[in-house]
Amino acid sequence: MATEAAVSTPGRPAIPNHSQGDYHFVRSFVAGGVAGCCAKSTIAPLDRVKILLQAHSPHYKDLGVVATLRAVPKKEGYLGLYKGNGAMMVRIFPYGAIQFMAFDKYKKILSQQLGISGHIHRLMAGSMAGMTAVICTYPLDVIRARLAYQVKGHHRYTGIGNAFHTIYLKEGGIPGFYKGLIPTLIGMAPYAGFSFFTFGTLKSLGLAHFPELLGRPSSDNPEVMVLKTHVNLLCGGVAGAIAQTISYPLDVARRRMQLGVVLPDSDKCLTLTKTLKYVYSQYGMKKGLYRGLSLNYIRCVPSQAVAFTTYEFMKQTLHLN
């Protein structure tokens, strides 16, 4: 994939055209951002319910996934299922853009400069890309979690701006926005790594062994084979399911640490180790560390399927292949 073109005229040396590279950067950024927004918008209600279950909200503490999905609209209206989604969209566009762009960049660095190739470079590049995106957008994730945890009639924050202002003043300034960052990074490494690894491996194996059955020529470059849409969705869904299973307990710990003072037992969730031990001792494995996992399967499969499929589509639309 060329990111820089050379322009030459008779009698003159070739002159690099940097605008081509700059334009490629912008298109790649947009493709990743759109993919992220489409994926998260698809499963926004399930994300809200997941946060309520993970943090054992006192308003829905005895309810399961389906019961909570029914209870939220009754208590807060149907828009209650999308509470915190505005902050999510503000966060997810740069998050998706950075993650997909960083994955392509890290993959090239690992293969071309460090000589690491094969399936392992997908795993490493995916892990590094996920962690890069998290670090860049983490404060927005904290804001989104705080807003999504609120229940109608019990609001601590009135909106995104107020949440930023309140956390900054009352929770130690900038460090207040990075509570739970360590478990997030530890959890993101296997999650993003196995997502990209599984999708990339399934894609390459499918196109290598069953090109006519699973693939088709890219709309912007007929010489490049891409997966058919339904196969893309399937591969993305499988990738999401495997990655979530591996990293879910760390996601539970991350959410509890992010919510901080909002939780009545926040003093038990100050570090990753303490949080994992506390949740396990209080609620056990199934109802604690893996509480809400069934919901996560329901949400992560379509989310990852839409993310990878939209990104592949945007690559063709914006001529990135």
PDB file of C-alpha atoms in Angstrom:
ATOM      1  CA  MET A   1       0.000   0.000   0.000  1.00  0.00           C
ATOM      2  CA  ALA A   2       1.711   3.116  -1.163  1.00  0.00           C
ATOM      3  CA  THR A   3       1.540   6.191   1.003  1.00  0.00           C
ATOM      4  CA  GLU A   4       3.863   8.327  -0.983  1.00  0.00           C
ATOM      5  CA  ALA A   5       4.019   8.819  -4.730  1.00  0.00           C
ATOM      6  CA  ALA A   6       6.792  10.176  -6.909  1.00  0.00           C
ATOM      7  CA  VAL A   7       6.178  12.789  -9.592  1.00  0.00           C
ATOM      8  CA  SER A   8       8.760  13.158 -12.352  1.00  0.00           C
ATOM      9  CA  THR A   9       9.168  15.250 -15.475  1.00  0.00           C
ATOM     10  CA  PRO A  10      11.633  14.817 -18.394  1.00  0.00           C
ATOM     11  CA  GLY A  11      15.111  15.933 -17.391  1.00  0.00           C
ATOM     12  CA  ARG A  12      14.239  16.299 -13.710  1.00  0.00           C
ATOM     13  CA  PRO A  13      14.577  13.858 -10.828  1.00  0.00           C
ATOM     14  CA  ALA A  14      11.469  12.398  -9.237  1.00  0.00           C
ATOM     15  CA  ILE A  15       9.961  14.644  -6.587  1.00  0.00           C
ATOM     16  CA  PRO A  16       8.148  13.004  -3.701  1.00  0.00           C
ATOM     17  CA  ASN A  17       4.510  13.968  -3.474  1.00  0.00           C
ATOM     18  CA  HIS A  18       3.951  14.248   0.265  1.00  0.00           C
ATOM     19  CA  SER A  19       0.316  15.269  -0.175  1.00  0.00           C
ATOM     20  CA  GLN A  20      -0.449  11.708  -1.255  1.00  0.00           C
ATOM     21  CA  GLY A  21       0.947  10.413   2.039  1.00  0.00           C
ATOM     22  CA  ASP A  22      -0.862  13.079   4.044  1.00  0.00           C
ATOM     23  CA  TYR A  23      -4.118  12.308   2.253  1.00  0.00           C
ATOM     24  CA  HIS A  24      -3.650   8.599   2.912  1.00  0.00           C
ATOM     25  CA  PHE A  25      -3.194   9.374   6.608  1.00  0.00           C
ATOM     26  CA  VAL A  26      -6.472  11.332   6.700  1.00  0.00           C
ATOM     27  CA  ARG A  27      -8.374   8.613   4.805  1.00  0.00           C
ATOM     28  CA  SER A  28      -7.016   5.918   7.080  1.00  0.00           C
ATOM     29  CA  PHE A  29      -7.978   7.979  10.146  1.00  0.00           C
ATOM     30  CA  VAL A  30     -11.519   8.487   8.840  1.00  0.00           C
ATOM     31  CA  ALA A  31     -11.917   4.801   7.937  1.00  0.00           C
ATOM     32  CA  GLY A  32     -10.979   3.665  11.439  1.00  0.00           C
ATOM     33  CA  GLY A  33     -13.122   6.312  13.118  1.00  0.00           C
ATOM     34  CA  VAL A  34     -16.227   5.488  11.098  1.00  0.00           C
ATOM     35  CA  ALA A  35     -15.719   1.771  11.745  1.00  0.00           C
ATOM     36  CA  GLY A  36     -15.527   2.384  15.493  1.00  0.00           C
ATOM     37  CA  CYS A  37     -18.629   4.599  15.604  1.00  0.00           C
ATOM     38  CA  CYS A  38     -20.736   2.165  13.563  1.00  0.00           C
ATOM     39  CA  ALA A  39     -19.678  -0.739  15.781  1.00  0.00           C
ATOM     40  CA  LYS A  40     -20.418   1.014  19.089  1.00  0.00           C
ATOM     41  CA  SER A  41     -23.707   2.544  17.948  1.00  0.00           C
ATOM     42  CA  THR A  42     -24.909  -0.944  17.084  1.00  0.00           C
ATOM     43  CA  ILE A  43     -24.539  -2.198  20.640  1.00  0.00           C
ATOM     44  CA  ALA A  44     -24.932   0.987  22.756  1.00  0.00           C
ATOM     45  CA  PRO A  45     -27.913  -0.310  24.828  1.00  0.00           C
ATOM     46  CA  LEU A  46     -26.018  -3.501  25.655  1.00  0.00           C
ATOM     47  CA  ASP A  47     -22.991  -1.447  26.702  1.00  0.00           C
ATOM     48  CA  ARG A  48     -25.122   0.535  29.173  1.00  0.00           C
ATOM     49  CA  VAL A  49     -26.550  -2.641  30.687  1.00  0.00           C
ATOM     50  CA  LYS A  50     -23.080  -4.195  30.913  1.00  0.00           C
ATOM     51  CA  ILE A  51     -21.780  -1.282  32.987  1.00  0.00           C
ATOM     52  CA  LEU A  52     -24.793  -1.437  35.310  1.00  0.00           C
ATOM     53  CA  LEU A  53     -24.280  -5.177  35.846  1.00  0.00           C
ATOM     54  CA  GLN A  54     -20.493  -5.064  36.220  1.00  0.00           C
ATOM     55  CA  ALA A  55     -20.665  -2.379  38.889  1.00  0.00           C
ATOM     56  CA  HIS A  56     -23.652  -3.968  40.672  1.00  0.00           C
ATOM     57  CA  SER A  57     -25.838  -0.864  40.425  1.00  0.00           C
ATOM     58  CA  PRO A  58     -28.151  -0.793  43.488  1.00  0.00           C
ATOM     59  CA  HIS A  59     -31.048   0.137  41.173  1.00  0.00           C
ATOM     60  CA  TYR A  60     -30.692  -3.040  39.096  1.00  0.00           C
ATOM     61  CA  LYS A  61     -28.568  -5.266  41.345  1.00  0.00           C
ATOM     62  CA  ASP A  62     -30.882  -8.304  41.434  1.00  0.00           C
ATOM     63  CA  LEU A  63     -31.637  -8.321  37.721  1.00  0.00           C
ATOM     64  CA  GLY A  64     -30.090 -10.247  34.849  1.00  0.00           C
ATOM     65  CA  VAL A  65     -29.310  -9.062  31.331  1.00  0.00           C
ATOM     66  CA  VAL A  66     -32.788  -9.374  29.815  1.00  0.00           C
ATOM     67  CA  ALA A  67     -34.528  -8.086  32.948  1.00  0.00           C
ATOM     68  CA  THR A  68     -32.232  -5.028  33.030  1.00  0.00           C
ATOM     69  CA  LEU A  69     -32.869  -4.332  29.344  1.00  0.00           C
ATOM     70  CA  ARG A  70     -36.576  -4.275  30.181  1.00  0.00           C
ATOM     71  CA  ALA A  71     -36.214  -2.325  33.439  1.00  0.00           C
ATOM     72  CA  VAL A  72     -34.102   0.565  32.135  1.00  0.00           C
ATOM     73  CA  PRO A  73     -36.732   1.878  29.654  1.00  0.00           C
ATOM     74  CA  LYS A  74     -39.430   1.605  32.349  1.00  0.00           C
ATOM     75  CA  LYS A  75     -37.376   3.553  34.898  1.00  0.00           C
ATOM     76  CA  GLU A  76     -35.518   5.983  32.619  1.00  0.00           C
ATOM     77  CA  GLY A  77     -37.278   5.856  29.248  1.00  0.00           C
ATOM     78  CA  TYR A  78     -35.895   4.289  26.064  1.00  0.00           C
ATOM     79  CA  LEU A  79     -33.213   6.969  25.785  1.00  0.00           C
ATOM     80  CA  GLY A  80     -31.893   5.634  29.086  1.00  0.00           C
ATOM     81  CA  LEU A  81     -30.454   2.729  27.116  1.00  0.00           C
ATOM     82  CA  TYR A  82     -28.235   5.252  25.311  1.00  0.00           C
ATOM     83  CA  LYS A  83     -27.091   7.173  28.394  1.00  0.00           C
ATOM     84  CA  GLY A  84     -23.386   7.948  28.049  1.00  0.00           C
ATOM     85  CA  ASN A  85     -23.435   7.232  24.314  1.00  0.00           C
ATOM     86  CA  GLY A  86     -22.661  10.857  23.437  1.00  0.00           C
ATOM     87  CA  ALA A  87     -19.405  10.612  25.370  1.00  0.00           C
ATOM     88  CA  MET A  88     -18.810   7.251  23.738  1.00  0.00           C
ATOM     89  CA  MET A  89     -19.074   8.707  20.222  1.00  0.00           C
ATOM     90  CA  VAL A  90     -16.718  11.548  21.150  1.00  0.00           C
ATOM     91  CA  ARG A  91     -14.247   8.925  22.366  1.00  0.00           C
ATOM     92  CA  ILE A  92     -14.754   6.125  19.883  1.00  0.00           C
ATOM     93  CA  PHE A  93     -14.043   8.050  16.666  1.00  0.00           C
ATOM     94  CA  PRO A  94     -10.444   8.890  17.613  1.00  0.00           C
ATOM     95  CA  TYR A  95     -10.126   5.525  19.395  1.00  0.00           C
ATOM     96  CA  GLY A  96     -11.131   3.520  16.319  1.00  0.00           C
ATOM     97  CA  ALA A  97      -9.091   5.734  14.028  1.00  0.00           C
ATOM     98  CA  ILE A  98      -5.941   5.451  16.154  1.00  0.00           C
ATOM     99  CA  GLN A  99      -6.349   1.709  16.714  1.00  0.00           C
ATOM    100  CA  PHE A 100      -6.719   0.706  13.059  1.00  0.00           C
ATOM    101  CA  MET A 101      -4.056   3.164  11.872  1.00  0.00           C
ATOM    102  CA  ALA A 102      -1.625   2.089  14.582  1.00  0.00           C
ATOM    103  CA  PHE A 103      -2.212  -1.587  13.762  1.00  0.00           C
ATOM    104  CA  ASP A 104      -1.197  -1.064  10.116  1.00  0.00           C
ATOM    105  CA  LYS A 105       1.813   1.026  11.187  1.00  0.00           C
ATOM    106  CA  TYR A 106       3.033  -1.388  13.887  1.00  0.00           C
ATOM    107  CA  LYS A 107       2.573  -4.325  11.522  1.00  0.00           C
ATOM    108  CA  LYS A 108       4.860  -2.682   8.969  1.00  0.00           C
ATOM    109  CA  ILE A 109       7.460  -1.788  11.599  1.00  0.00           C
ATOM    110  CA  LEU A 110       7.493  -5.333  13.007  1.00  0.00           C
ATOM    111  CA  SER A 111       7.795  -6.999   9.614  1.00  0.00           C
ATOM    112  CA  GLN A 112      10.013  -4.545   7.726  1.00  0.00           C
ATOM    113  CA  GLN A 113      12.307  -3.162  10.438  1.00  0.00           C
ATOM    114  CA  LEU A 114      12.375  -5.909  13.065  1.00  0.00           C
ATOM    115  CA  GLY A 115      11.962  -8.896  10.770  1.00  0.00           C
ATOM    116  CA  ILE A 116       9.007 -10.288  12.743  1.00  0.00           C
ATOM    117  CA  SER A 117       6.507 -11.838  10.359  1.00  0.00           C
ATOM    118  CA  GLY A 118       3.893 -14.575  10.214  1.00  0.00           C
ATOM    119  CA  HIS A 119       0.884 -14.698  12.504  1.00  0.00           C
ATOM    120  CA  ILE A 120       2.815 -13.469  15.575  1.00  0.00           C
ATOM    121  CA  HIS A 121       3.256  -9.961  14.169  1.00  0.00           C
ATOM    122  CA  ARG A 122      -0.538  -9.576  13.983  1.00  0.00           C
ATOM    123  CA  LEU A 123      -0.823 -10.468  17.665  1.00  0.00           C
ATOM    124  CA  MET A 124       1.925  -8.045  18.677  1.00  0.00           C
ATOM    125  CA  ALA A 125       0.743  -5.215  16.407  1.00  0.00           C
ATOM    126  CA  GLY A 126      -2.856  -5.621  17.584  1.00  0.00           C
ATOM    127  CA  SER A 127      -1.828  -5.491  21.243  1.00  0.00           C
ATOM    128  CA  MET A 128       0.296  -2.371  20.760  1.00  0.00           C
ATOM    129  CA  ALA A 129      -2.380  -0.676  18.645  1.00  0.00           C
ATOM    130  CA  GLY A 130      -5.040  -1.313  21.289  1.00  0.00           C
ATOM    131  CA  MET A 131      -2.872   0.058  24.086  1.00  0.00           C
ATOM    132  CA  THR A 132      -1.943   3.132  22.016  1.00  0.00           C
ATOM    133  CA  ALA A 133      -5.605   3.924  21.361  1.00  0.00           C
ATOM    134  CA  VAL A 134      -6.511   3.425  25.032  1.00  0.00           C
ATOM    135  CA  ILE A 135      -3.822   5.801  26.318  1.00  0.00           C
ATOM    136  CA  CYS A 136      -4.876   8.512  23.864  1.00  0.00           C
ATOM    137  CA  THR A 137      -8.606   8.345  24.650  1.00  0.00           C
ATOM    138  CA  TYR A 138      -8.829   7.007  28.221  1.00  0.00           C
ATOM    139  CA  PRO A 139     -10.221  10.157  29.937  1.00  0.00           C
ATOM    140  CA  LEU A 140     -13.218  10.049  27.604  1.00  0.00           C
ATOM    141  CA  ASP A 141     -13.799   6.406  28.508  1.00  0.00           C
ATOM    142  CA  VAL A 142     -13.884   7.323  32.202  1.00  0.00           C
ATOM    143  CA  ILE A 143     -16.415  10.089  31.499  1.00  0.00           C
ATOM    144  CA  ARG A 144     -18.556   7.749  29.457  1.00  0.00           C
ATOM    145  CA  ALA A 145     -18.555   5.079  32.198  1.00  0.00           C
ATOM    146  CA  ARG A 146     -19.536   7.633  34.868  1.00  0.00           C
ATOM    147  CA  LEU A 147     -22.428   8.972  32.764  1.00  0.00           C
ATOM    148  CA  ALA A 148     -23.644   5.485  31.815  1.00  0.00           C
ATOM    149  CA  TYR A 149     -23.661   4.373  35.473  1.00  0.00           C
ATOM    150  CA  GLN A 150     -26.006   7.198  36.509  1.00  0.00           C
ATOM    151  CA  VAL A 151     -29.679   6.414  36.983  1.00  0.00           C
ATOM    152  CA  LYS A 152     -32.524   8.879  36.449  1.00  0.00           C
ATOM    153  CA  GLY A 153     -33.127  10.867  39.612  1.00  0.00           C
ATOM    154  CA  HIS A 154     -29.670  10.103  41.008  1.00  0.00           C
ATOM    155  CA  HIS A 155     -27.364  12.224  38.859  1.00  0.00           C
ATOM    156  CA  ARG A 156     -23.913  13.268  40.032  1.00  0.00           C
ATOM    157  CA  TYR A 157     -23.016  14.801  36.648  1.00  0.00           C
ATOM    158  CA  THR A 158     -25.176  16.856  34.274  1.00  0.00           C
ATOM    159  CA  GLY A 159     -23.177  16.130  31.130  1.00  0.00           C
ATOM    160  CA  ILE A 160     -19.769  15.564  29.572  1.00  0.00           C
ATOM    161  CA  GLY A 161     -18.418  19.037  30.422  1.00  0.00           C
ATOM    162  CA  ASN A 162     -19.681  18.921  34.001  1.00  0.00           C
ATOM    163  CA  ALA A 163     -18.201  15.445  34.496  1.00  0.00           C
ATOM    164  CA  PHE A 164     -14.781  16.653  33.297  1.00  0.00           C
ATOM    165  CA  HIS A 165     -14.947  19.680  35.581  1.00  0.00           C
ATOM    166  CA  THR A 166     -16.125  17.717  38.639  1.00  0.00           C
ATOM    167  CA  ILE A 167     -13.594  14.912  38.320  1.00  0.00           C
ATOM    168  CA  TYR A 168     -10.759  17.367  37.777  1.00  0.00           C
ATOM    169  CA  LEU A 169     -11.660  19.420  40.866  1.00  0.00           C
ATOM    170  CA  LYS A 170     -12.640  16.639  43.272  1.00  0.00           C
ATOM    171  CA  GLU A 171     -10.506  13.643  42.290  1.00  0.00           C
ATOM    172  CA  GLY A 172      -6.981  14.982  42.075  1.00  0.00           C
ATOM    173  CA  GLY A 173      -6.818  16.696  38.716  1.00  0.00           C
ATOM    174  CA  ILE A 174      -5.446  14.826  35.690  1.00  0.00           C
ATOM    175  CA  PRO A 175      -4.760  11.539  37.581  1.00  0.00           C
ATOM    176  CA  GLY A 176      -8.490  11.340  38.292  1.00  0.00           C
ATOM    177  CA  PHE A 177      -9.098  10.680  34.616  1.00  0.00           C
ATOM    178  CA  TYR A 178      -6.706   7.716  34.544  1.00  0.00           C
ATOM    179  CA  LYS A 179      -8.150   5.534  37.311  1.00  0.00           C
ATOM    180  CA  GLY A 180      -8.142   1.940  36.119  1.00  0.00           C
ATOM    181  CA  LEU A 181      -5.668   2.615  33.296  1.00  0.00           C
ATOM    182  CA  ILE A 182      -3.311  -0.232  34.269  1.00  0.00           C
ATOM    183  CA  PRO A 183      -5.972  -2.990  34.229  1.00  0.00           C
ATOM    184  CA  THR A 184      -7.316  -1.461  31.033  1.00  0.00           C
ATOM    185  CA  LEU A 185      -3.924  -1.705  29.336  1.00  0.00           C
ATOM    186  CA  ILE A 186      -3.328  -5.206  30.711  1.00  0.00           C
ATOM    187  CA  GLY A 187      -6.770  -6.252  29.484  1.00  0.00           C
ATOM    188  CA  MET A 188      -6.457  -4.443  26.160  1.00  0.00           C
ATOM    189  CA  ALA A 189      -3.223  -6.188  25.210  1.00  0.00           C
ATOM    190  CA  PRO A 190      -4.800  -9.664  24.897  1.00  0.00           C
ATOM    191  CA  TYR A 191      -8.171  -8.308  23.752  1.00  0.00           C
ATOM    192  CA  ALA A 192      -6.937  -6.191  20.845  1.00  0.00           C
ATOM    193  CA  GLY A 193      -4.105  -8.607  20.122  1.00  0.00           C
ATOM    194  CA  PHE A 194      -6.343 -11.649  19.787  1.00  0.00           C
ATOM    195  CA  SER A 195      -9.016  -9.653  17.927  1.00  0.00           C
ATOM    196  CA  PHE A 196      -6.635  -8.574  15.175  1.00  0.00           C
ATOM    197  CA  PHE A 197      -4.760 -11.888  15.295  1.00  0.00           C
ATOM    198  CA  THR A 198      -7.897 -14.026  14.936  1.00  0.00           C
ATOM    199  CA  PHE A 199      -9.484 -11.851  12.249  1.00  0.00           C
ATOM    200  CA  GLY A 200      -6.267 -11.523  10.253  1.00  0.00           C
ATOM    201  CA  THR A 201      -5.506 -15.227  10.489  1.00  0.00           C
ATOM    202  CA  LEU A 202      -9.024 -16.295   9.467  1.00  0.00           C
ATOM    203  CA  LYS A 203      -8.937 -13.773   6.611  1.00  0.00           C
ATOM    204  CA  SER A 204      -5.576 -14.908   5.244  1.00  0.00           C
ATOM    205  CA  LEU A 205      -6.411 -18.615   5.592  1.00  0.00           C
ATOM    206  CA  GLY A 206      -9.793 -18.141   3.945  1.00  0.00           C
ATOM    207  CA  LEU A 207      -8.423 -16.214   0.972  1.00  0.00           C
ATOM    208  CA  ALA A 208      -5.469 -18.608   0.614  1.00  0.00           C
ATOM    209  CA  HIS A 209      -7.465 -21.860   0.625  1.00  0.00           C
ATOM    210  CA  PHE A 210     -10.965 -20.863  -0.520  1.00  0.00           C
ATOM    211  CA  PRO A 211     -10.579 -17.658  -2.582  1.00  0.00           C
ATOM    212  CA  GLU A 212     -13.517 -18.299  -4.917  1.00  0.00           C
ATOM    213  CA  LEU A 213     -15.877 -19.395  -2.138  1.00  0.00           C
ATOM    214  CA  LEU A 214     -15.018 -16.768   0.499  1.00  0.00           C
ATOM    215  CA  GLY A 215     -13.438 -13.907  -1.448  1.00  0.00           C
ATOM    216  CA  ARG A 216     -14.073 -11.413  -4.222  1.00  0.00           C
ATOM    217  CA  PRO A 217     -11.996  -8.738  -5.999  1.00  0.00           C
ATOM    218  CA  SER A 218     -11.784  -5.429  -4.139  1.00  0.00           C
ATOM    219  CA  SER A 219     -14.037  -2.740  -5.624  1.00  0.00           C
ATOM    220  CA  ASP A 220     -11.190  -0.206  -5.746  1.00  0.00           C
ATOM    221  CA  ASN A 221      -8.422  -2.587  -6.845  1.00  0.00           C
ATOM    222  CA  PRO A 222      -9.467  -5.778  -8.704  1.00  0.00           C
ATOM    223  CA  GLU A 223      -5.997  -7.265  -8.176  1.00  0.00           C
ATOM    224  CA  VAL A 224      -6.595  -7.379  -4.406  1.00  0.00           C
ATOM    225  CA  MET A 225      -8.856 -10.105  -3.015  1.00  0.00           C
ATOM    226  CA  VAL A 226     -11.088  -9.274  -0.038  1.00  0.00           C
ATOM    227  CA  LEU A 227     -13.545 -11.340   1.976  1.00  0.00           C
ATOM    228  CA  LYS A 228     -17.213 -11.311   1.069  1.00  0.00           C
ATOM    229  CA  THR A 229     -19.318  -9.227   3.461  1.00  0.00           C
ATOM    230  CA  HIS A 230     -20.995 -12.119   5.290  1.00  0.00           C
ATOM    231  CA  VAL A 231     -17.627 -13.863   5.725  1.00  0.00           C
ATOM    232  CA  ASN A 232     -16.139 -10.619   7.090  1.00  0.00           C
ATOM    233  CA  LEU A 233     -18.955 -10.423   9.631  1.00  0.00           C
ATOM    234  CA  LEU A 234     -18.436 -14.034  10.687  1.00  0.00           C
ATOM    235  CA  CYS A 235     -14.656 -13.679  11.087  1.00  0.00           C
ATOM    236  CA  GLY A 236     -15.041 -10.436  13.052  1.00  0.00           C
ATOM    237  CA  GLY A 237     -17.610 -12.029  15.344  1.00  0.00           C
ATOM    238  CA  VAL A 238     -15.417 -15.047  16.092  1.00  0.00           C
ATOM    239  CA  ALA A 239     -12.465 -12.730  16.763  1.00  0.00           C
ATOM    240  CA  GLY A 240     -14.510 -10.688  19.233  1.00  0.00           C
ATOM    241  CA  ALA A 241     -15.819 -13.729  21.116  1.00  0.00           C
ATOM    242  CA  ILE A 242     -12.363 -15.259  21.619  1.00  0.00           C
ATOM    243  CA  ALA A 243     -10.799 -11.953  22.689  1.00  0.00           C
ATOM    244  CA  GLN A 244     -13.568 -11.149  25.185  1.00  0.00           C
ATOM    245  CA  THR A 245     -13.380 -14.532  26.898  1.00  0.00           C
ATOM    246  CA  ILE A 246      -9.669 -14.101  27.549  1.00  0.00           C
ATOM    247  CA  SER A 247      -9.771 -10.528  28.843  1.00  0.00           C
ATOM    248  CA  TYR A 248     -13.174 -10.184  30.573  1.00  0.00           C
ATOM    249  CA  PRO A 249     -12.127 -10.307  34.286  1.00  0.00           C
ATOM    250  CA  LEU A 250      -9.749  -7.412  33.643  1.00  0.00           C
ATOM    251  CA  ASP A 251     -12.604  -5.491  32.037  1.00  0.00           C
ATOM    252  CA  VAL A 252     -14.685  -5.947  35.198  1.00  0.00           C
ATOM    253  CA  ALA A 253     -11.817  -4.627  37.333  1.00  0.00           C
ATOM    254  CA  ARG A 254     -11.292  -1.707  34.970  1.00  0.00           C
ATOM    255  CA  ARG A 255     -14.927  -0.597  35.186  1.00  0.00           C
ATOM    256  CA  ARG A 256     -14.981  -0.713  38.991  1.00  0.00           C
ATOM    257  CA  MET A 257     -11.784   1.333  39.219  1.00  0.00           C
ATOM    258  CA  GLN A 258     -13.076   3.841  36.656  1.00  0.00           C
ATOM    259  CA  LEU A 259     -16.309   4.400  38.578  1.00  0.00           C
ATOM    260  CA  GLY A 260     -14.287   5.216  41.697  1.00  0.00           C
ATOM    261  CA  VAL A 261     -16.151   7.311  44.251  1.00  0.00           C
ATOM    262  CA  VAL A 262     -19.464   6.600  42.553  1.00  0.00           C
ATOM    263  CA  LEU A 263     -19.401   3.097  44.085  1.00  0.00           C
ATOM    264  CA  PRO A 264     -20.162   2.610  47.810  1.00  0.00           C
ATOM    265  CA  ASP A 265     -17.279   0.093  48.057  1.00  0.00           C
ATOM    266  CA  SER A 266     -14.777   2.193  46.094  1.00  0.00           C
ATOM    267  CA  ASP A 267     -12.171   1.930  48.878  1.00  0.00           C
ATOM    268  CA  LYS A 268     -11.896  -1.793  48.072  1.00  0.00           C
ATOM    269  CA  CYS A 269     -11.107  -1.118  44.417  1.00  0.00           C
ATOM    270  CA  LEU A 270      -8.009   1.074  44.499  1.00  0.00           C
ATOM    271  CA  THR A 271      -5.585  -1.251  42.681  1.00  0.00           C
ATOM    272  CA  LEU A 272      -5.945  -4.011  40.101  1.00  0.00           C
ATOM    273  CA  THR A 273      -4.972  -6.801  42.496  1.00  0.00           C
ATOM    274  CA  LYS A 274      -7.235  -5.540  45.293  1.00  0.00           C
ATOM    275  CA  THR A 275     -10.155  -5.128  42.912  1.00  0.00           C
ATOM    276  CA  LEU A 276      -9.834  -8.637  41.465  1.00  0.00           C
ATOM    277  CA  LYS A 277      -9.503 -10.169  44.950  1.00  0.00           C
ATOM    278  CA  TYR A 278     -12.425  -8.157  46.319  1.00  0.00           C
ATOM    279  CA  VAL A 279     -14.794  -8.991  43.460  1.00  0.00           C
ATOM    280  CA  TYR A 280     -13.846 -12.682  43.614  1.00  0.00           C
ATOM    281  CA  SER A 281     -14.218 -12.900  47.410  1.00  0.00           C
ATOM    282  CA  GLN A 282     -17.539 -11.040  47.452  1.00  0.00           C
ATOM    283  CA  TYR A 283     -19.218 -12.417  44.349  1.00  0.00           C
ATOM    284  CA  GLY A 284     -17.180 -15.381  43.132  1.00  0.00           C
ATOM    285  CA  MET A 285     -16.134 -16.235  39.586  1.00  0.00           C
ATOM    286  CA  LYS A 286     -19.464 -16.526  37.741  1.00  0.00           C
ATOM    287  CA  LYS A 287     -21.337 -13.701  39.521  1.00  0.00           C
ATOM    288  CA  GLY A 288     -18.283 -11.508  39.991  1.00  0.00           C
ATOM    289  CA  LEU A 289     -15.349 -11.703  37.596  1.00  0.00           C
ATOM    290  CA  TYR A 290     -17.536 -13.028  34.770  1.00  0.00           C
ATOM    291  CA  ARG A 291     -20.781 -11.231  35.628  1.00  0.00           C
ATOM    292  CA  GLY A 292     -22.334  -9.942  32.411  1.00  0.00           C
ATOM    293  CA  LEU A 293     -20.193 -12.156  30.158  1.00  0.00           C
ATOM    294  CA  SER A 294     -23.258 -13.565  28.401  1.00  0.00           C
ATOM    295  CA  LEU A 295     -24.213  -9.991  27.562  1.00  0.00           C
ATOM    296  CA  ASN A 296     -20.689  -9.342  26.380  1.00  0.00           C
ATOM    297  CA  TYR A 297     -20.920 -12.233  23.940  1.00  0.00           C
ATOM    298  CA  ILE A 298     -24.152 -10.770  22.621  1.00  0.00           C
ATOM    299  CA  ARG A 299     -22.577  -7.321  22.253  1.00  0.00           C
ATOM    300  CA  CYS A 300     -18.982  -8.082  21.280  1.00  0.00           C
ATOM    301  CA  VAL A 301     -19.789 -10.473  18.425  1.00  0.00           C
ATOM    302  CA  PRO A 302     -21.841  -7.939  16.415  1.00  0.00           C
ATOM    303  CA  SER A 303     -19.586  -5.086  17.540  1.00  0.00           C
ATOM    304  CA  GLN A 304     -16.372  -6.644  16.261  1.00  0.00           C
ATOM    305  CA  ALA A 305     -18.149  -8.004  13.210  1.00  0.00           C
ATOM    306  CA  VAL A 306     -19.394  -4.523  12.281  1.00  0.00           C
ATOM    307  CA  ALA A 307     -16.044  -2.880  13.143  1.00  0.00           C
ATOM    308  CA  PHE A 308     -13.907  -5.102  10.922  1.00  0.00           C
ATOM    309  CA  THR A 309     -16.483  -5.225   8.118  1.00  0.00           C
ATOM    310  CA  THR A 310     -16.976  -1.440   8.113  1.00  0.00           C
ATOM    311  CA  TYR A 311     -13.218  -0.856   8.139  1.00  0.00           C
ATOM    312  CA  GLU A 312     -12.741  -3.213   5.165  1.00  0.00           C
ATOM    313  CA  PHE A 313     -15.587  -1.419   3.363  1.00  0.00           C
ATOM    314  CA  MET A 314     -14.157   2.026   4.129  1.00  0.00           C
ATOM    315  CA  LYS A 315     -10.722   0.933   2.877  1.00  0.00           C
ATOM    316  CA  GLN A 316     -12.286   0.168  -0.481  1.00  0.00           C
ATOM    317  CA  THR A 317     -14.472   3.293  -0.528  1.00  0.00           C
ATOM    318  CA  LEU A 318     -11.510   5.547   0.295  1.00  0.00           C
ATOM    319  CA  HIS A 319      -9.110   3.618  -1.975  1.00  0.00           C
ATOM    320  CA  LEU A 320      -6.780   2.366   0.748  1.00  0.00           C
ATOM    321  CA  ASN A 321      -6.224  -1.120  -0.706  1.00  0.00           C
TER     322      ASN A 321
END
